[in-house]
PDB file of N, CA and C in Angstrom:
ATOM      1  N   UNK Q 144      99.688  52.352 119.783  1.00 62.00           N
ATOM      2  CA  UNK Q 144     101.100  52.054 120.101  1.00 62.00           C
ATOM      3  C   UNK Q 144     101.484  53.461 120.558  1.00 62.00           C
ATOM      4  N   UNK Q 145     101.984  53.473 121.957  1.00 72.00           N
ATOM      5  CA  UNK Q 145     102.256  54.769 122.315  1.00 72.00           C
ATOM      6  C   UNK Q 145     103.748  55.237 121.885  1.00 72.00           C
ATOM      7  N   UNK Q 146     104.151  56.463 121.833  1.00 80.00           N
ATOM      8  CA  UNK Q 146     105.505  56.832 121.349  1.00 80.00           C
ATOM      9  C   UNK Q 146     106.474  56.785 122.521  1.00 80.00           C
ATOM     10  N   UNK Q 147     106.226  56.547 123.632  1.00 86.00           N
ATOM     11  CA  UNK Q 147     107.051  56.846 124.975  1.00 86.00           C
ATOM     12  C   UNK Q 147     108.268  56.134 124.892  1.00 86.00           C
ATOM     13  N   UNK Q 148     108.074  54.630 124.354  1.00 88.00           N
ATOM     14  CA  UNK Q 148     109.505  53.922 124.230  1.00 88.00           C
ATOM     15  C   UNK Q 148     110.437  54.626 123.035  1.00 88.00           C
ATOM     16  N   UNK Q 149     109.870  55.033 121.987  1.00 88.00           N
ATOM     17  CA  UNK Q 149     110.447  55.677 120.889  1.00 88.00           C
ATOM     18  C   UNK Q 149     111.333  56.863 121.448  1.00 88.00           C
ATOM     19  N   UNK Q 150     110.527  57.663 122.192  1.00 88.00           N
ATOM     20  CA  UNK Q 150     111.150  58.986 122.714  1.00 88.00           C
ATOM     21  C   UNK Q 150     112.300  58.518 123.679  1.00 88.00           C
ATOM     22  N   UNK Q 151     112.114  57.406 124.608  1.00 91.00           N
ATOM     23  CA  UNK Q 151     113.005  56.970 125.478  1.00 91.00           C
ATOM     24  C   UNK Q 151     114.322  56.455 124.707  1.00 91.00           C
ATOM     25  N   UNK Q 152     114.214  55.802 123.786  1.00 91.00           N
ATOM     26  CA  UNK Q 152     115.333  55.132 122.853  1.00 91.00           C
ATOM     27  C   UNK Q 152     116.074  56.435 122.335  1.00 91.00           C
ATOM     28  N   UNK Q 153     115.464  57.414 121.915  1.00 88.00           N
ATOM     29  CA  UNK Q 153     115.969  58.650 121.437  1.00 88.00           C
ATOM     30  C   UNK Q 153     116.755  59.294 122.288  1.00 88.00           C
ATOM     31  N   UNK Q 154     116.216  59.389 123.668  1.00 88.00           N
ATOM     32  CA  UNK Q 154     116.894  60.098 124.702  1.00 88.00           C
ATOM     33  C   UNK Q 154     118.068  59.380 125.270  1.00 88.00           C
ATOM     34  N   UNK Q 155     117.996  58.243 124.993  1.00 91.00           N
ATOM     35  CA  UNK Q 155     119.291  57.415 125.405  1.00 91.00           C
ATOM     36  C   UNK Q 155     120.383  57.194 124.235  1.00 91.00           C
ATOM     37  N   UNK Q 156     120.106  57.919 123.247  1.00 91.00           N
ATOM     38  CA  UNK Q 156     120.944  57.958 122.062  1.00 91.00           C
ATOM     39  C   UNK Q 156     120.904  57.182 120.952  1.00 91.00           C
ATOM     40  N   UNK Q 157     119.901  56.375 120.785  1.00 91.00           N
ATOM     41  CA  UNK Q 157     119.609  55.484 119.613  1.00 91.00           C
ATOM     42  C   UNK Q 157     119.098  56.337 118.420  1.00 91.00           C
ATOM     43  N   UNK Q 158     119.704  56.055 117.269  1.00 91.00           N
ATOM     44  CA  UNK Q 158     119.183  56.713 116.001  1.00 91.00           C
ATOM     45  C   UNK Q 158     117.893  56.234 115.537  1.00 91.00           C
ATOM     46  N   UNK Q 159     117.464  56.841 114.480  1.00 91.00           N
ATOM     47  CA  UNK Q 159     115.925  56.412 114.032  1.00 91.00           C
ATOM     48  C   UNK Q 159     115.881  55.024 113.504  1.00 91.00           C
ATOM     49  N   UNK Q 160     117.033  54.611 112.840  1.00 93.00           N
ATOM     50  CA  UNK Q 160     117.124  53.177 112.363  1.00 93.00           C
ATOM     51  C   UNK Q 160     116.982  52.175 113.552  1.00 93.00           C
ATOM     52  N   UNK Q 161     118.141  52.569 114.643  1.00 92.00           N
ATOM     53  CA  UNK Q 161     118.116  51.424 115.804  1.00 92.00           C
ATOM     54  C   UNK Q 161     116.764  51.573 116.666  1.00 92.00           C
ATOM     55  N   UNK Q 162     116.100  52.707 116.660  1.00 92.00           N
ATOM     56  CA  UNK Q 162     114.970  52.798 117.360  1.00 92.00           C
ATOM     57  C   UNK Q 162     113.956  51.901 116.506  1.00 92.00           C
ATOM     58  N   UNK Q 163     113.837  52.105 115.365  1.00 92.00           N
ATOM     59  CA  UNK Q 163     112.798  51.290 114.463  1.00 92.00           C
ATOM     60  C   UNK Q 163     113.058  49.657 114.636  1.00 92.00           C
ATOM     61  N   UNK Q 164     114.263  49.388 114.583  1.00 92.00           N
ATOM     62  CA  UNK Q 164     114.699  47.975 114.524  1.00 92.00           C
ATOM     63  C   UNK Q 164     114.575  47.453 115.827  1.00 92.00           C
ATOM     64  N   UNK Q 165     114.978  48.104 117.005  1.00 92.00           N
ATOM     65  CA  UNK Q 165     115.162  47.428 118.437  1.00 92.00           C
ATOM     66  C   UNK Q 165     113.789  47.809 119.313  1.00 92.00           C
ATOM     67  N   UNK Q 166     112.971  48.751 118.807  1.00 91.00           N
ATOM     68  CA  UNK Q 166     111.785  49.109 119.544  1.00 91.00           C
ATOM     69  C   UNK Q 166     110.612  48.829 118.854  1.00 91.00           C
ATOM     70  N   UNK Q 167     110.474  49.542 117.691  1.00 91.00           N
ATOM     71  CA  UNK Q 167     109.161  49.624 117.152  1.00 91.00           C
ATOM     72  C   UNK Q 167     108.878  48.185 116.547  1.00 91.00           C
ATOM     73  N   UNK Q 168     109.895  47.667 115.691  1.00 92.00           N
ATOM     74  CA  UNK Q 168     109.670  46.541 115.069  1.00 92.00           C
ATOM     75  C   UNK Q 168     109.150  45.170 115.843  1.00 92.00           C
ATOM     76  N   UNK Q 169     110.018  44.970 116.886  1.00 92.00           N
ATOM     77  CA  UNK Q 169     109.296  43.847 117.853  1.00 92.00           C
ATOM     78  C   UNK Q 169     108.139  44.211 118.438  1.00 92.00           C
ATOM     79  N   UNK Q 170     107.652  45.412 118.373  1.00 92.00           N
ATOM     80  CA  UNK Q 170     106.199  45.339 119.054  1.00 92.00           C
ATOM     81  C   UNK Q 170     105.364  45.281 117.934  1.00 92.00           C
ATOM     82  N   UNK Q 171     105.778  45.461 116.464  1.00 93.00           N
ATOM     83  CA  UNK Q 171     104.804  45.121 115.414  1.00 93.00           C
ATOM     84  C   UNK Q 171     104.808  43.602 115.101  1.00 93.00           C
ATOM     85  N   UNK Q 172     105.728  42.877 115.265  1.00 94.00           N
ATOM     86  CA  UNK Q 172     105.721  41.521 114.876  1.00 94.00           C
ATOM     87  C   UNK Q 172     104.654  40.803 115.035  1.00 94.00           C
ATOM     88  N   UNK Q 173     104.006  40.726 116.296  1.00 94.00           N
ATOM     89  CA  UNK Q 173     102.831  39.953 116.482  1.00 94.00           C
ATOM     90  C   UNK Q 173     101.533  40.445 115.362  1.00 94.00           C
ATOM     91  N   UNK Q 174     101.452  41.715 115.026  1.00 95.00           N
ATOM     92  CA  UNK Q 174     100.475  42.165 114.412  1.00 95.00           C
ATOM     93  C   UNK Q 174     100.730  41.732 112.903  1.00 95.00           C
ATOM     94  N   UNK Q 175     101.990  41.849 112.532  1.00 95.00           N
ATOM     95  CA  UNK Q 175     102.462  41.435 111.105  1.00 95.00           C
ATOM     96  C   UNK Q 175     102.194  39.840 110.980  1.00 95.00           C
ATOM     97  N   UNK Q 176     102.502  39.101 111.762  1.00 96.00           N
ATOM     98  CA  UNK Q 176     102.247  37.672 111.656  1.00 96.00           C
ATOM     99  C   UNK Q 176     100.779  37.439 111.703  1.00 96.00           C
ATOM    100  N   UNK Q 177     100.037  38.085 112.442  1.00 97.00           N
ATOM    101  CA  UNK Q 177      98.661  37.889 112.493  1.00 97.00           C
ATOM    102  C   UNK Q 177      98.096  38.273 111.133  1.00 97.00           C
ATOM    103  N   UNK Q 178      98.564  39.447 110.581  1.00 95.00           N
ATOM    104  CA  UNK Q 178      98.010  39.835 109.339  1.00 95.00           C
ATOM    105  C   UNK Q 178      98.391  38.795 108.133  1.00 95.00           C
ATOM    106  N   UNK Q 179      99.582  38.250 108.324  1.00 95.00           N
ATOM    107  CA  UNK Q 179      99.959  37.497 107.169  1.00 95.00           C
ATOM    108  C   UNK Q 179      99.262  36.086 107.298  1.00 95.00           C
ATOM    109  N   UNK Q 180      98.970  35.559 108.415  1.00 95.00           N
ATOM    110  CA  UNK Q 180      98.140  34.401 108.573  1.00 95.00           C
ATOM    111  C   UNK Q 180      96.753  34.507 108.075  1.00 95.00           C
ATOM    112  N   UNK Q 181      96.104  35.822 108.408  1.00 94.00           N
ATOM    113  CA  UNK Q 181      94.834  36.031 108.076  1.00 94.00           C
ATOM    114  C   UNK Q 181      94.646  36.315 106.367  1.00 94.00           C
ATOM    115  N   UNK Q 182      95.738  36.826 105.786  1.00 91.00           N
ATOM    116  CA  UNK Q 182      95.836  36.928 104.216  1.00 91.00           C
ATOM    117  C   UNK Q 182      96.106  35.642 103.756  1.00 91.00           C
ATOM    118  N   UNK Q 183      96.770  34.752 104.278  1.00 91.00           N
ATOM    119  CA  UNK Q 183      96.957  33.350 103.778  1.00 91.00           C
ATOM    120  C   UNK Q 183      95.588  32.650 103.836  1.00 91.00           C
ATOM    121  N   UNK Q 184      94.938  32.615 105.062  1.00 91.00           N
ATOM    122  CA  UNK Q 184      93.668  31.987 105.128  1.00 91.00           C
ATOM    123  C   UNK Q 184      92.753  32.355 104.120  1.00 91.00           C
ATOM    124  N   UNK Q 185      92.379  33.703 104.067  1.00 86.00           N
ATOM    125  CA  UNK Q 185      91.437  34.249 103.202  1.00 86.00           C
ATOM    126  C   UNK Q 185      91.845  33.925 101.713  1.00 86.00           C
ATOM    127  N   UNK Q 186      93.090  33.952 101.292  1.00 82.00           N
ATOM    128  CA  UNK Q 186      93.562  33.590  99.787  1.00 82.00           C
ATOM    129  C   UNK Q 186      93.133  32.122  99.643  1.00 82.00           C
ATOM    130  N   UNK Q 187      93.638  31.219 100.441  1.00 83.00           N
ATOM    131  CA  UNK Q 187      93.332  30.023 100.450  1.00 83.00           C
ATOM    132  C   UNK Q 187      91.878  29.450 100.302  1.00 83.00           C
ATOM    133  N   UNK Q 188      91.052  30.226 101.153  1.00 84.00           N
ATOM    134  CA  UNK Q 188      89.426  30.089 101.015  1.00 84.00           C
ATOM    135  C   UNK Q 188      88.995  30.586  99.861  1.00 84.00           C
ATOM    136  N   UNK Q 189      89.577  31.727  99.289  1.00 79.00           N
ATOM    137  CA  UNK Q 189      89.122  32.185  97.989  1.00 79.00           C
ATOM    138  C   UNK Q 189      89.096  31.074  96.831  1.00 79.00           C
ATOM    139  N   UNK Q 190      90.447  30.489  96.860  1.00 78.00           N
ATOM    140  CA  UNK Q 190      90.695  29.439  95.914  1.00 78.00           C
ATOM    141  C   UNK Q 190      89.792  28.260  96.072  1.00 78.00           C
ATOM    142  N   UNK Q 191      89.534  27.647  97.212  1.00 81.00           N
ATOM    143  CA  UNK Q 191      88.800  26.647  97.628  1.00 81.00           C
ATOM    144  C   UNK Q 191      87.296  26.927  97.220  1.00 81.00           C
ATOM    145  N   UNK Q 192      86.763  28.126  97.498  1.00 82.00           N
ATOM    146  CA  UNK Q 192      85.276  28.402  97.070  1.00 82.00           C
ATOM    147  C   UNK Q 192      85.306  28.389  95.499  1.00 82.00           C
ATOM    148  N   UNK Q 193      86.247  29.035  95.093  1.00 78.00           N
ATOM    149  CA  UNK Q 193      86.254  29.065  93.504  1.00 78.00           C
ATOM    150  C   UNK Q 193      86.224  27.840  92.978  1.00 78.00           C
ATOM    151  N   UNK Q 194      86.931  26.773  93.496  1.00 77.00           N
ATOM    152  CA  UNK Q 194      87.245  25.356  92.909  1.00 77.00           C
ATOM    153  C   UNK Q 194      85.729  24.721  93.071  1.00 77.00           C
ATOM    154  N   UNK Q 195      85.025  25.010  94.188  1.00 80.00           N
ATOM    155  CA  UNK Q 195      83.767  24.293  94.465  1.00 80.00           C
ATOM    156  C   UNK Q 195      82.538  24.863  93.633  1.00 80.00           C
ATOM    157  N   UNK Q 196      82.672  26.231  93.481  1.00 79.00           N
ATOM    158  CA  UNK Q 196      81.415  26.823  92.875  1.00 79.00           C
ATOM    159  C   UNK Q 196      81.588  27.198  91.277  1.00 79.00           C
ATOM    160  N   UNK Q 197      82.798  26.990  90.825  1.00 75.00           N
ATOM    161  CA  UNK Q 197      82.881  27.221  89.301  1.00 75.00           C
ATOM    162  C   UNK Q 197      82.234  26.261  88.455  1.00 75.00           C
ATOM    163  N   UNK Q 198      81.582  26.730  87.463  1.00 72.00           N
ATOM    164  CA  UNK Q 198      80.787  25.543  86.513  1.00 72.00           C
ATOM    165  C   UNK Q 198      81.951  25.275  85.514  1.00 72.00           C
ATOM    166  N   UNK Q 199      81.406  24.335  84.711  1.00 74.00           N
ATOM    167  CA  UNK Q 199      82.135  23.708  83.572  1.00 74.00           C
ATOM    168  C   UNK Q 199      82.444  24.718  82.439  1.00 74.00           C
ATOM    169  N   UNK Q 200      83.620  24.851  82.185  1.00 76.00           N
ATOM    170  CA  UNK Q 200      84.172  25.972  81.177  1.00 76.00           C
ATOM    171  C   UNK Q 200      84.288  27.358  81.690  1.00 76.00           C
ATOM    172  N   UNK Q 201      83.954  27.475  83.054  1.00 78.00           N
ATOM    173  CA  UNK Q 201      84.210  28.763  83.647  1.00 78.00           C
ATOM    174  C   UNK Q 201      85.332  28.914  84.585  1.00 78.00           C
ATOM    175  N   UNK Q 202      86.138  29.717  84.601  1.00 78.00           N
ATOM    176  CA  UNK Q 202      87.211  29.924  85.268  1.00 78.00           C
ATOM    177  C   UNK Q 202      87.377  31.243  86.155  1.00 78.00           C
ATOM    178  N   UNK Q 203      87.534  31.166  87.183  1.00 80.00           N
ATOM    179  CA  UNK Q 203      87.565  32.436  88.024  1.00 80.00           C
ATOM    180  C   UNK Q 203      88.942  32.856  88.052  1.00 80.00           C
ATOM    181  N   UNK Q 204      89.165  34.097  88.614  1.00 78.00           N
ATOM    182  CA  UNK Q 204      90.483  34.666  88.652  1.00 78.00           C
ATOM    183  C   UNK Q 204      91.513  33.860  89.567  1.00 78.00           C
ATOM    184  N   UNK Q 205      90.827  33.420  90.701  1.00 78.00           N
ATOM    185  CA  UNK Q 205      91.980  32.529  91.372  1.00 78.00           C
ATOM    186  C   UNK Q 205      92.161  31.229  90.824  1.00 78.00           C
ATOM    187  N   UNK Q 206      91.460  30.700  90.186  1.00 79.00           N
ATOM    188  CA  UNK Q 206      91.819  29.593  89.491  1.00 79.00           C
ATOM    189  C   UNK Q 206      92.686  29.566  88.217  1.00 79.00           C
ATOM    190  N   UNK Q 207      92.742  30.711  87.588  1.00 80.00           N
ATOM    191  CA  UNK Q 207      93.321  31.262  86.582  1.00 80.00           C
ATOM    192  C   UNK Q 207      94.840  31.303  87.152  1.00 80.00           C
ATOM    193  N   UNK Q 208      94.915  32.105  88.100  1.00 79.00           N
ATOM    194  CA  UNK Q 208      96.277  32.452  88.747  1.00 79.00           C
ATOM    195  C   UNK Q 208      96.891  30.958  89.253  1.00 79.00           C
ATOM    196  N   UNK Q 209      95.924  30.125  89.972  1.00 77.00           N
ATOM    197  CA  UNK Q 209      96.496  28.931  90.552  1.00 77.00           C
ATOM    198  C   UNK Q 209      96.996  27.887  89.200  1.00 77.00           C
ATOM    199  N   UNK Q 210      96.256  27.863  88.337  1.00 79.00           N
ATOM    200  CA  UNK Q 210      96.702  26.988  87.152  1.00 79.00           C
ATOM    201  C   UNK Q 210      97.851  27.581  86.462  1.00 79.00           C
ATOM    202  N   UNK Q 211      97.919  28.985  86.280  1.00 80.00           N
ATOM    203  CA  UNK Q 211      99.230  29.351  85.756  1.00 80.00           C
ATOM    204  C   UNK Q 211     100.638  29.266  86.520  1.00 80.00           C
ATOM    205  N   UNK Q 212     100.390  29.090  88.062  1.00 77.00           N
ATOM    206  CA  UNK Q 212     101.353  28.848  88.815  1.00 77.00           C
ATOM    207  C   UNK Q 212     101.990  27.413  88.511  1.00 77.00           C
ATOM    208  N   UNK Q 213     101.008  26.487  88.585  1.00 78.00           N
ATOM    209  CA  UNK Q 213     101.255  25.118  88.274  1.00 78.00           C
ATOM    210  C   UNK Q 213     101.884  24.857  87.065  1.00 78.00           C
ATOM    211  N   UNK Q 214     101.279  25.578  86.001  1.00 80.00           N
ATOM    212  CA  UNK Q 214     101.852  25.098  84.595  1.00 80.00           C
ATOM    213  C   UNK Q 214     102.805  26.209  83.758  1.00 80.00           C
ATOM    214  N   UNK Q 215     103.140  27.227  84.603  1.00 78.00           N
ATOM    215  CA  UNK Q 215     104.120  28.052  83.952  1.00 78.00           C
ATOM    216  C   UNK Q 215     103.341  29.581  83.948  1.00 78.00           C
ATOM    217  N   UNK Q 216     103.868  30.517  84.504  1.00 74.00           N
ATOM    218  CA  UNK Q 216     103.301  31.818  84.402  1.00 74.00           C
ATOM    219  C   UNK Q 216     103.474  32.429  83.181  1.00 74.00           C
ATOM    220  N   UNK Q 217     102.260  33.091  82.674  1.00 78.00           N
ATOM    221  CA  UNK Q 217     102.205  33.682  81.523  1.00 78.00           C
ATOM    222  C   UNK Q 217     102.413  35.329  81.762  1.00 78.00           C
ATOM    223  N   UNK Q 218     103.008  36.036  80.927  1.00 82.00           N
ATOM    224  CA  UNK Q 218     103.373  37.527  81.185  1.00 82.00           C
ATOM    225  C   UNK Q 218     102.168  38.312  81.465  1.00 82.00           C
ATOM    226  N   UNK Q 219     100.955  37.865  80.857  1.00 82.00           N
ATOM    227  CA  UNK Q 219      99.828  38.689  81.181  1.00 82.00           C
ATOM    228  C   UNK Q 219      99.281  38.653  82.692  1.00 82.00           C
ATOM    229  N   UNK Q 220      99.514  37.320  83.149  1.00 80.00           N
ATOM    230  CA  UNK Q 220      99.155  36.984  84.754  1.00 80.00           C
ATOM    231  C   UNK Q 220     100.002  37.811  85.557  1.00 80.00           C
ATOM    232  N   UNK Q 221     101.372  37.941  85.188  1.00 82.00           N
ATOM    233  CA  UNK Q 221     102.320  38.725  85.976  1.00 82.00           C
ATOM    234  C   UNK Q 221     101.981  40.114  86.034  1.00 82.00           C
ATOM    235  N   UNK Q 222     101.593  40.656  84.920  1.00 86.00           N
ATOM    236  CA  UNK Q 222     101.212  42.110  84.756  1.00 86.00           C
ATOM    237  C   UNK Q 222      99.956  42.382  85.397  1.00 86.00           C
ATOM    238  N   UNK Q 223      99.038  41.580  85.311  1.00 84.00           N
ATOM    239  CA  UNK Q 223      97.767  42.026  86.049  1.00 84.00           C
ATOM    240  C   UNK Q 223      98.104  41.770  87.536  1.00 84.00           C
ATOM    241  N   UNK Q 224      98.778  40.848  88.189  1.00 84.00           N
ATOM    242  CA  UNK Q 224      99.080  40.681  89.371  1.00 84.00           C
ATOM    243  C   UNK Q 224      99.768  42.038  90.128  1.00 84.00           C
ATOM    244  N   UNK Q 225     100.850  42.573  89.340  1.00 90.00           N
ATOM    245  CA  UNK Q 225     101.524  43.754  89.508  1.00 90.00           C
ATOM    246  C   UNK Q 225     100.612  44.892  89.655  1.00 90.00           C
ATOM    247  N   UNK Q 226      99.689  44.874  88.552  1.00 92.00           N
ATOM    248  CA  UNK Q 226      98.628  46.088  88.524  1.00 92.00           C
ATOM    249  C   UNK Q 226      97.660  46.135  89.766  1.00 92.00           C
ATOM    250  N   UNK Q 227      97.240  44.908  90.124  1.00 89.00           N
ATOM    251  CA  UNK Q 227      96.460  44.637  91.559  1.00 89.00           C
ATOM    252  C   UNK Q 227      97.133  45.294  92.591  1.00 89.00           C
ATOM    253  N   UNK Q 228      98.458  44.613  92.674  1.00 91.00           N
ATOM    254  CA  UNK Q 228      99.345  45.137  93.886  1.00 91.00           C
ATOM    255  C   UNK Q 228      99.578  46.409  93.888  1.00 91.00           C
ATOM    256  N   UNK Q 229      99.899  47.288  92.775  1.00 95.00           N
ATOM    257  CA  UNK Q 229     100.078  48.553  92.757  1.00 95.00           C
ATOM    258  C   UNK Q 229      98.671  49.347  93.187  1.00 95.00           C
ATOM    259  N   UNK Q 230      97.575  48.961  92.658  1.00 96.00           N
ATOM    260  CA  UNK Q 230      96.331  49.566  92.925  1.00 96.00           C
ATOM    261  C   UNK Q 230      96.225  49.538  94.507  1.00 96.00           C
ATOM    262  N   UNK Q 231      96.402  48.348  95.170  1.00 94.00           N
ATOM    263  CA  UNK Q 231      96.224  47.894  96.627  1.00 94.00           C
ATOM    264  C   UNK Q 231      97.236  48.948  97.283  1.00 94.00           C
ATOM    265  N   UNK Q 232      98.375  49.016  96.926  1.00 95.00           N
ATOM    266  CA  UNK Q 232      99.310  49.715  97.637  1.00 95.00           C
ATOM    267  C   UNK Q 232      98.900  51.283  97.466  1.00 95.00           C
ATOM    268  N   UNK Q 233      98.530  51.743  96.309  1.00 97.00           N
ATOM    269  CA  UNK Q 233      98.141  53.233  96.242  1.00 97.00           C
ATOM    270  C   UNK Q 233      96.998  53.572  97.222  1.00 97.00           C
ATOM    271  N   UNK Q 234      95.899  52.669  97.171  1.00 96.00           N
ATOM    272  CA  UNK Q 234      94.812  53.085  98.137  1.00 96.00           C
ATOM    273  C   UNK Q 234      95.287  52.708  99.665  1.00 96.00           C
ATOM    274  N   UNK Q 235      96.104  52.015 100.047  1.00 95.00           N
ATOM    275  CA  UNK Q 235      96.754  52.010 101.356  1.00 95.00           C
ATOM    276  C   UNK Q 235      97.500  53.299 101.593  1.00 95.00           C
ATOM    277  N   UNK Q 236      98.189  53.689 100.793  1.00 96.00           N
ATOM    278  CA  UNK Q 236      99.079  54.918 100.946  1.00 96.00           C
ATOM    279  C   UNK Q 236      98.249  56.111 100.966  1.00 96.00           C
ATOM    280  N   UNK Q 237      97.303  56.260 100.196  1.00 96.00           N
ATOM    281  CA  UNK Q 237      96.278  57.401 100.001  1.00 96.00           C
ATOM    282  C   UNK Q 237      95.556  57.494 101.480  1.00 96.00           C
ATOM    283  N   UNK Q 238      95.101  56.286 101.835  1.00 95.00           N
ATOM    284  CA  UNK Q 238      94.367  56.343 103.191  1.00 95.00           C
ATOM    285  C   UNK Q 238      95.257  56.530 104.335  1.00 95.00           C
ATOM    286  N   UNK Q 239      96.495  56.264 104.364  1.00 93.00           N
ATOM    287  CA  UNK Q 239      97.326  56.684 105.345  1.00 93.00           C
ATOM    288  C   UNK Q 239      97.643  58.297 105.536  1.00 93.00           C
ATOM    289  N   UNK Q 240      97.751  58.791 104.223  1.00 94.00           N
ATOM    290  CA  UNK Q 240      97.921  60.101 104.011  1.00 94.00           C
ATOM    291  C   UNK Q 240      96.661  60.986 104.449  1.00 94.00           C
ATOM    292  N   UNK Q 241      95.636  60.367 104.159  1.00 93.00           N
ATOM    293  CA  UNK Q 241      94.458  61.085 104.429  1.00 93.00           C
ATOM    294  C   UNK Q 241      94.333  61.177 105.901  1.00 93.00           C
ATOM    295  N   UNK Q 242      94.499  60.037 106.654  1.00 91.00           N
ATOM    296  CA  UNK Q 242      94.474  59.884 108.081  1.00 91.00           C
ATOM    297  C   UNK Q 242      95.359  60.750 108.736  1.00 91.00           C
ATOM    298  N   UNK Q 243      96.699  60.789 108.230  1.00 88.00           N
ATOM    299  CA  UNK Q 243      97.533  61.708 108.811  1.00 88.00           C
ATOM    300  C   UNK Q 243      97.216  63.281 108.662  1.00 88.00           C
ATOM    301  N   UNK Q 244      96.767  63.489 107.466  1.00 88.00           N
ATOM    302  CA  UNK Q 244      96.174  65.050 107.379  1.00 88.00           C
ATOM    303  C   UNK Q 244      94.960  65.338 108.218  1.00 88.00           C
ATOM    304  N   UNK Q 245      94.171  64.402 108.443  1.00 86.00           N
ATOM    305  CA  UNK Q 245      93.209  64.554 109.344  1.00 86.00           C
ATOM    306  C   UNK Q 245      93.566  64.597 110.727  1.00 86.00           C
ATOM    307  N   UNK Q 246      94.584  63.909 111.264  1.00 80.00           N
ATOM    308  CA  UNK Q 246      95.176  63.901 112.635  1.00 80.00           C
ATOM    309  C   UNK Q 246      95.930  65.331 112.867  1.00 80.00           C
ATOM    310  N   UNK Q 247      96.532  65.955 111.767  1.00 71.00           N
ATOM    311  CA  UNK Q 247      97.450  66.993 111.860  1.00 71.00           C
ATOM    312  C   UNK Q 247      96.492  68.360 111.902  1.00 71.00           C
ATOM    313  N   UNK Q 248      95.215  68.019 111.598  1.00 70.00           N
ATOM    314  CA  UNK Q 248      94.165  69.282 111.659  1.00 70.00           C
ATOM    315  C   UNK Q 248      93.615  69.324 113.035  1.00 70.00           C
ATOM    316  N   UNK Q 249      93.913  68.297 113.996  1.00 60.00           N
ATOM    317  CA  UNK Q 249      93.404  68.514 115.264  1.00 60.00           C
ATOM    318  C   UNK Q 249      92.404  67.625 115.579  1.00 60.00           C
ATOM    319  N   UNK Q 250      91.838  66.826 114.587  1.00 54.00           N
ATOM    320  CA  UNK Q 250      90.813  65.991 114.844  1.00 54.00           C
ATOM    321  C   UNK Q 250      91.241  64.553 115.342  1.00 54.00           C
ATOM    322  N   UNK Q 251      90.627  64.062 116.109  1.00 55.00           N
ATOM    323  CA  UNK Q 251      90.930  62.681 116.841  1.00 55.00           C
ATOM    324  C   UNK Q 251      90.722  61.607 115.796  1.00 55.00           C
ATOM    325  N   UNK Q 252      91.779  60.880 115.585  1.00 53.00           N
ATOM    326  CA  UNK Q 252      91.581  59.816 114.771  1.00 53.00           C
ATOM    327  C   UNK Q 252      91.822  58.418 115.501  1.00 53.00           C
ATOM    328  N   UNK Q 253      90.847  57.614 115.448  1.00 54.00           N
ATOM    329  CA  UNK Q 253      91.045  56.431 116.285  1.00 54.00           C
ATOM    330  C   UNK Q 253      90.846  55.032 115.431  1.00 54.00           C
TER     331      UNK Q 253
END
């Protein structure tokens, strides 16, 4: 995404929040929707594969989460999911920071 439209909106007097809301976000909506659909399909597929391949007496993590959603969430499930989301967020932010630092050193990042 080029920054020409953001610069143009700033030149026309829009603030950073208005620029994000009226210029940047509408351009990102298709990518956000595609990512959400992909995540849903992959998660659904993970549960289905676990249902078909788990043996008797074995419960995979997706099945544990699915059964806890059906029959009431346990605090341990909530804590584990929060930890997994935290680790994922940390890795994503660290990657974004590393890419930003590499880009500021003059390297081409594509």
